[in-house]
């Protein structure tokens, strides 16, 4: 008598992601994992730990620090590194600015998100990493939808969509020329809803700002920005009058371009209920840097952004 075992959709996604992590560990000499402390990188770290069990994660975590991060996220990052016993490499955008390698735009409202690319490429070159895990998902943004699981980057760290390899039947071509490397996205086939359902199922900890809390905010361009050391209402703009609201963050990044959403959701279960009915991606709704043009993300990926 035969028995049929059917995987749940979350188990199938996890199994695929674990397979991808193990493929990288087997095929590459110097992998690393980009870890921002956000929900996707928290899930990716959890999956990587499962893939490498019973040993510790055998590759370092890399964080590109803009210097404008939410304190709660930095605290969470450090806590996870200590708990996992992994090595953390921090690339500082501020240090690159201080030594004149990159120049910050001297205009109100400028963000450091675009400056991250230089620091990221510097860190990857110094570490001689040949494969770098990222938590990107195809449902995030138009340019992400074009991405392969194993995304080939040239010797300058740049992305060319025409140079990507076919990935039929989950077979990955990992051959590369000297100087090239891969960005690898094990969560490519996940959605925002999948991520939250997995977080609830696996009881994965997250920074507190992902859940409802009271915060001083102001409106700019239809988005709710937090009042803080790097984001202040502009003088002479009465529409930017600060007020207190119950908000949460769908995605985290540089404080100057990451917006909150009004929400009472205080648990993964409540966030899942909200996410199931939303029709706007988290980046489209809460990342000001993705609103500059229709191709803003694709332009940054071509420059070397993850």
CSV table of C-alpha atoms in Angstrom, one decimal:
chain,number,residue,atom,x,y,z
A,1,UNK,CA,0.0,0.0,0.0
A,2,UNK,CA,1.6,3.3,-1.2
A,3,UNK,CA,1.3,6.5,0.8
A,4,UNK,CA,1.4,9.9,-0.7
A,5,UNK,CA,3.0,12.8,1.1
A,6,UNK,CA,2.1,16.3,-0.1
A,7,UNK,CA,4.2,19.3,1.0
A,8,UNK,CA,2.5,22.4,2.2
A,9,UNK,CA,3.4,25.4,0.0
A,10,UNK,CA,5.6,26.8,2.8
A,11,UNK,CA,7.4,23.5,3.2
A,12,UNK,CA,8.0,23.4,-0.6
A,13,UNK,CA,9.3,27.0,-0.6
A,14,UNK,CA,11.6,26.2,2.3
A,15,UNK,CA,12.9,23.0,0.7
A,16,UNK,CA,13.7,24.9,-2.5
A,17,UNK,CA,15.5,27.7,-0.6
A,18,UNK,CA,17.5,25.1,1.5
A,19,UNK,CA,18.5,23.4,-1.8
A,20,UNK,CA,19.8,26.7,-3.2
A,21,UNK,CA,21.8,27.5,-0.1
A,22,UNK,CA,23.4,24.0,-0.1
A,23,UNK,CA,24.1,24.3,-3.8
A,24,UNK,CA,26.1,27.5,-3.2
A,25,UNK,CA,28.0,26.0,-0.2
A,26,UNK,CA,29.0,23.1,-2.4
A,27,UNK,CA,29.9,25.0,-5.6
A,28,UNK,CA,31.5,28.3,-4.3
A,29,UNK,CA,34.6,29.0,-2.3
A,30,UNK,CA,33.8,32.3,-0.6
A,31,UNK,CA,30.0,32.9,-0.2
A,32,UNK,CA,28.5,35.5,2.0
A,33,UNK,CA,25.0,36.5,3.1
A,34,UNK,CA,23.7,40.1,2.9
A,35,UNK,CA,21.9,40.8,6.2
A,36,UNK,CA,20.2,44.1,6.8
A,37,UNK,CA,18.1,43.0,9.8
A,38,UNK,CA,14.9,43.2,7.7
A,39,UNK,CA,12.2,40.6,7.6
A,40,UNK,CA,13.4,39.0,4.3
A,41,UNK,CA,17.0,38.7,5.5
A,42,UNK,CA,15.8,37.4,8.8
A,43,UNK,CA,13.9,34.6,7.0
A,44,UNK,CA,17.0,34.0,4.7
A,45,UNK,CA,19.2,33.7,7.8
A,46,UNK,CA,16.8,31.2,9.4
A,47,UNK,CA,16.7,29.1,6.2
A,48,UNK,CA,20.5,29.2,5.9
A,49,UNK,CA,20.9,28.0,9.5
A,50,UNK,CA,18.6,25.0,8.6
A,51,UNK,CA,20.5,24.3,5.4
A,52,UNK,CA,23.8,24.2,7.3
A,53,UNK,CA,22.6,22.3,10.4
A,54,UNK,CA,24.2,20.8,12.5
A,55,UNK,CA,27.2,23.0,11.9
A,56,UNK,CA,27.1,26.8,12.2
A,57,UNK,CA,26.6,29.0,9.2
A,58,UNK,CA,30.0,28.7,7.5
A,59,UNK,CA,30.0,32.1,5.8
A,60,UNK,CA,30.0,35.7,7.0
A,61,UNK,CA,27.0,38.1,7.1
A,62,UNK,CA,27.5,41.4,5.3
A,63,UNK,CA,25.7,44.6,6.2
A,64,UNK,CA,26.0,47.8,4.2
A,65,UNK,CA,25.4,50.5,6.9
A,66,UNK,CA,24.2,53.8,5.5
A,67,UNK,CA,24.5,55.4,8.9
A,68,UNK,CA,20.8,56.3,8.7
A,69,UNK,CA,19.4,53.0,9.9
A,70,UNK,CA,16.6,52.5,12.4
A,71,UNK,CA,18.3,51.8,15.8
A,72,UNK,CA,15.8,48.9,16.5
A,73,UNK,CA,17.1,47.2,13.3
A,74,UNK,CA,20.8,47.6,14.2
A,75,UNK,CA,20.1,46.2,17.7
A,76,UNK,CA,18.3,43.3,16.1
A,77,UNK,CA,21.2,42.7,13.6
A,78,UNK,CA,23.7,42.5,16.4
A,79,UNK,CA,21.5,40.3,18.5
A,80,UNK,CA,21.1,37.8,15.7
A,81,UNK,CA,24.8,37.7,15.0
A,82,UNK,CA,25.6,37.0,18.6
A,83,UNK,CA,22.9,34.3,18.8
A,84,UNK,CA,24.0,32.5,15.6
A,85,UNK,CA,27.7,32.8,16.4
A,86,UNK,CA,28.4,34.1,12.9
A,87,UNK,CA,30.9,36.7,11.7
A,88,UNK,CA,29.6,40.1,10.7
A,89,UNK,CA,31.3,42.4,8.1
A,90,UNK,CA,30.0,45.9,8.1
A,91,UNK,CA,30.6,48.2,5.2
A,92,UNK,CA,30.1,51.8,6.3
A,93,UNK,CA,28.8,54.4,3.8
A,94,UNK,CA,29.8,57.1,6.2
A,95,UNK,CA,33.4,56.0,6.2
A,96,UNK,CA,33.5,56.1,2.4
A,97,UNK,CA,32.0,59.6,2.5
A,98,UNK,CA,34.6,60.7,5.1
A,99,UNK,CA,37.5,59.5,3.0
A,100,UNK,CA,36.1,61.2,-0.1
A,101,UNK,CA,35.4,57.9,-2.0
A,102,UNK,CA,31.8,59.0,-2.5
A,103,UNK,CA,30.0,62.3,-2.3
A,104,UNK,CA,26.7,62.9,-0.5
A,105,UNK,CA,24.2,65.1,-2.3
A,106,UNK,CA,24.0,68.4,-0.5
A,107,UNK,CA,20.3,68.8,-1.1
A,108,UNK,CA,17.3,68.5,1.3
A,109,UNK,CA,15.7,65.1,1.2
A,110,UNK,CA,18.7,63.3,-0.3
A,111,UNK,CA,19.1,59.7,0.7
A,112,UNK,CA,22.1,57.5,0.9
A,113,UNK,CA,20.4,54.5,-0.7
A,114,UNK,CA,22.2,55.0,-4.0
A,115,UNK,CA,25.5,55.5,-2.3
A,116,UNK,CA,25.2,52.0,-0.8
A,117,UNK,CA,26.2,50.5,-4.2
A,118,UNK,CA,29.8,51.7,-4.0
A,119,UNK,CA,30.3,50.5,-0.4
A,120,UNK,CA,28.7,47.1,-1.3
A,121,UNK,CA,31.0,46.6,-4.3
A,122,UNK,CA,34.0,47.6,-2.2
A,123,UNK,CA,33.2,45.1,0.6
A,124,UNK,CA,32.6,42.3,-1.9
A,125,UNK,CA,35.9,43.0,-3.7
A,126,UNK,CA,37.9,43.2,-0.5
A,127,UNK,CA,36.3,39.9,0.7
A,128,UNK,CA,36.8,38.3,-2.7
A,129,UNK,CA,33.3,36.8,-2.4
A,130,UNK,CA,32.2,34.7,-5.4
A,131,UNK,CA,28.6,34.2,-4.3
A,132,UNK,CA,26.4,36.6,-2.2
A,133,UNK,CA,23.0,35.6,-0.9
A,134,UNK,CA,20.3,38.3,-1.0
A,135,UNK,CA,16.7,38.3,0.3
A,136,UNK,CA,15.2,39.7,-2.9
A,137,UNK,CA,11.9,38.4,-4.1
A,138,UNK,CA,10.4,38.6,-7.6
A,139,UNK,CA,7.1,40.2,-6.4
A,140,UNK,CA,8.9,43.2,-4.8
A,141,UNK,CA,9.4,45.3,-7.9
A,142,UNK,CA,9.4,45.2,-11.8
A,143,UNK,CA,13.2,44.8,-12.0
A,144,UNK,CA,13.2,42.0,-9.4
A,145,UNK,CA,10.8,40.1,-11.6
A,146,UNK,CA,13.5,39.8,-14.3
A,147,UNK,CA,16.0,38.4,-11.9
A,148,UNK,CA,17.3,34.8,-12.0
A,149,UNK,CA,17.9,32.8,-8.8
A,150,UNK,CA,21.6,32.8,-9.6
A,151,UNK,CA,22.2,36.3,-10.9
A,152,UNK,CA,25.5,36.7,-12.7
A,153,UNK,CA,27.4,40.0,-12.1
A,154,UNK,CA,30.3,41.1,-14.2
A,155,UNK,CA,33.8,42.0,-13.1
A,156,UNK,CA,32.5,45.4,-12.1
A,157,UNK,CA,29.7,44.0,-10.0
A,158,UNK,CA,27.1,45.1,-12.6
A,159,UNK,CA,23.9,43.3,-13.7
A,160,UNK,CA,23.2,42.7,-17.4
A,161,UNK,CA,19.8,41.1,-17.9
A,162,UNK,CA,20.8,39.8,-21.3
A,163,UNK,CA,23.8,37.9,-19.8
A,164,UNK,CA,21.7,35.8,-17.4
A,165,UNK,CA,21.6,32.0,-17.8
A,166,UNK,CA,18.5,29.8,-18.3
A,167,UNK,CA,17.3,28.0,-15.1
A,168,UNK,CA,15.2,25.2,-16.5
A,169,UNK,CA,14.1,22.5,-14.0
A,170,UNK,CA,16.0,24.3,-11.2
A,171,UNK,CA,19.3,23.5,-12.8
A,172,UNK,CA,21.8,26.3,-12.1
A,173,UNK,CA,24.9,27.2,-14.1
A,174,UNK,CA,27.5,28.3,-11.6
A,175,UNK,CA,30.4,28.8,-14.0
A,176,UNK,CA,32.0,32.2,-13.9
A,177,UNK,CA,35.0,34.0,-15.4
A,178,UNK,CA,37.7,35.6,-13.3
A,179,UNK,CA,36.3,38.7,-11.5
A,180,UNK,CA,32.7,37.7,-11.9
A,181,UNK,CA,30.4,36.7,-9.1
A,182,UNK,CA,26.8,35.6,-8.4
A,183,UNK,CA,24.1,37.2,-6.4
A,184,UNK,CA,21.9,34.3,-5.2
A,185,UNK,CA,18.2,34.8,-4.2
A,186,UNK,CA,16.8,31.7,-2.4
A,187,UNK,CA,13.5,33.5,-1.7
A,188,UNK,CA,12.9,34.4,-5.4
A,189,UNK,CA,9.7,32.5,-5.6
A,190,UNK,CA,8.3,33.7,-2.2
A,191,UNK,CA,5.7,36.5,-1.9
A,192,UNK,CA,5.4,39.0,1.0
A,193,UNK,CA,2.5,36.9,2.2
A,194,UNK,CA,4.6,33.7,2.1
A,195,UNK,CA,7.3,35.5,4.1
A,196,UNK,CA,4.9,36.5,6.9
A,197,UNK,CA,3.2,33.1,7.0
A,198,UNK,CA,6.7,31.5,7.4
A,199,UNK,CA,7.6,34.0,10.1
A,200,UNK,CA,4.5,33.0,12.0
A,201,UNK,CA,5.0,29.3,11.4
A,202,UNK,CA,8.7,29.3,12.4
A,203,UNK,CA,8.3,31.9,15.2
A,204,UNK,CA,11.1,34.0,13.6
A,205,UNK,CA,12.0,37.1,15.7
A,206,UNK,CA,11.9,40.5,13.9
A,207,UNK,CA,12.7,44.1,14.9
A,208,UNK,CA,9.8,45.6,16.8
A,209,UNK,CA,9.1,48.3,14.1
A,210,UNK,CA,7.5,45.7,11.9
A,211,UNK,CA,4.5,45.7,14.3
A,212,UNK,CA,2.2,48.5,15.4
A,213,UNK,CA,3.6,51.2,17.7
A,214,UNK,CA,3.1,54.9,18.4
A,215,UNK,CA,5.6,57.2,16.5
A,216,UNK,CA,5.9,60.8,15.5
A,217,UNK,CA,5.5,61.0,11.7
A,218,UNK,CA,4.8,63.6,9.0
A,219,UNK,CA,3.5,63.3,5.4
A,220,UNK,CA,5.7,63.9,2.4
A,221,UNK,CA,4.8,62.9,-1.1
A,222,UNK,CA,1.9,60.8,0.2
A,223,UNK,CA,4.2,58.8,2.5
A,224,UNK,CA,4.6,58.7,6.3
A,225,UNK,CA,8.2,59.4,7.3
A,226,UNK,CA,9.4,59.2,10.9
A,227,UNK,CA,10.5,62.3,12.7
A,228,UNK,CA,14.1,61.7,13.6
A,229,UNK,CA,17.7,62.9,13.4
A,230,UNK,CA,17.8,62.4,9.6
A,231,UNK,CA,14.2,63.2,8.6
A,232,UNK,CA,12.6,66.4,9.7
A,233,UNK,CA,9.6,68.3,8.4
A,234,UNK,CA,10.7,71.2,6.1
A,235,UNK,CA,10.2,74.8,7.2
A,236,UNK,CA,7.5,76.5,5.2
A,237,UNK,CA,5.7,73.3,4.4
A,238,UNK,CA,2.5,73.3,6.5
A,239,UNK,CA,1.4,70.0,4.9
A,240,UNK,CA,4.4,68.3,6.7
A,241,UNK,CA,3.2,69.1,10.2
A,242,UNK,CA,4.2,66.3,12.5
A,243,UNK,CA,1.7,64.2,14.4
A,244,UNK,CA,1.6,60.9,16.4
A,245,UNK,CA,0.1,57.8,14.8
A,246,UNK,CA,0.0,54.1,15.2
A,247,UNK,CA,2.2,52.7,12.5
A,248,UNK,CA,4.3,49.8,11.4
A,249,UNK,CA,6.9,49.2,8.7
A,250,UNK,CA,6.4,46.8,5.8
A,251,UNK,CA,10.1,47.1,4.9
A,252,UNK,CA,13.1,48.6,6.6
A,253,UNK,CA,16.0,50.6,5.1
A,254,UNK,CA,17.5,54.0,5.2
A,255,UNK,CA,15.4,56.2,7.5
A,256,UNK,CA,15.4,59.0,5.0
A,257,UNK,CA,13.5,57.1,2.3
A,258,UNK,CA,11.6,54.3,4.2
A,259,UNK,CA,8.0,55.1,5.1
A,260,UNK,CA,5.6,53.6,7.7
A,261,UNK,CA,2.0,52.6,7.1
A,262,UNK,CA,-0.8,53.3,9.5
A,263,UNK,CA,-1.8,50.0,11.0
A,264,UNK,CA,-3.0,48.4,14.2
A,265,UNK,CA,-1.4,45.0,13.4
A,266,UNK,CA,0.7,43.9,16.4
A,267,UNK,CA,1.4,40.3,15.6
A,268,UNK,CA,2.4,38.2,12.6
A,269,UNK,CA,-1.2,36.8,12.4
A,270,UNK,CA,-2.6,40.4,12.2
A,271,UNK,CA,0.0,41.4,9.6
A,272,UNK,CA,-0.9,38.3,7.5
A,273,UNK,CA,-4.5,39.4,7.5
A,274,UNK,CA,-3.5,42.9,6.3
A,275,UNK,CA,-1.1,41.6,3.7
A,276,UNK,CA,-3.6,39.2,2.2
A,277,UNK,CA,-5.8,42.1,1.1
A,278,UNK,CA,-3.3,44.7,0.0
A,279,UNK,CA,-2.7,45.3,-3.6
A,280,UNK,CA,0.4,47.5,-3.4
A,281,UNK,CA,3.9,46.1,-3.0
A,282,UNK,CA,5.8,47.1,0.1
A,283,UNK,CA,8.5,48.9,-1.9
A,284,UNK,CA,6.0,50.7,-4.1
A,285,UNK,CA,4.1,51.9,-1.0
A,286,UNK,CA,6.9,52.7,1.4
A,287,UNK,CA,10.2,53.3,-0.4
A,288,UNK,CA,10.6,56.8,-1.7
A,289,UNK,CA,13.8,56.0,-3.6
A,290,UNK,CA,11.8,53.6,-5.9
A,291,UNK,CA,9.6,56.5,-7.0
A,292,UNK,CA,12.2,58.5,-8.8
A,293,UNK,CA,11.4,56.8,-12.1
A,294,UNK,CA,9.8,53.6,-13.5
A,295,UNK,CA,13.3,52.1,-14.0
A,296,UNK,CA,14.9,53.4,-10.8
A,297,UNK,CA,15.5,49.9,-9.3
A,298,UNK,CA,16.7,48.5,-12.7
A,299,UNK,CA,19.2,51.4,-13.1
A,300,UNK,CA,20.6,50.7,-9.6
A,301,UNK,CA,20.9,47.0,-10.3
A,302,UNK,CA,22.8,47.7,-13.5
A,303,UNK,CA,25.2,49.8,-11.3
A,304,UNK,CA,25.8,46.9,-8.9
A,305,UNK,CA,23.0,47.3,-6.3
A,306,UNK,CA,21.7,43.9,-5.0
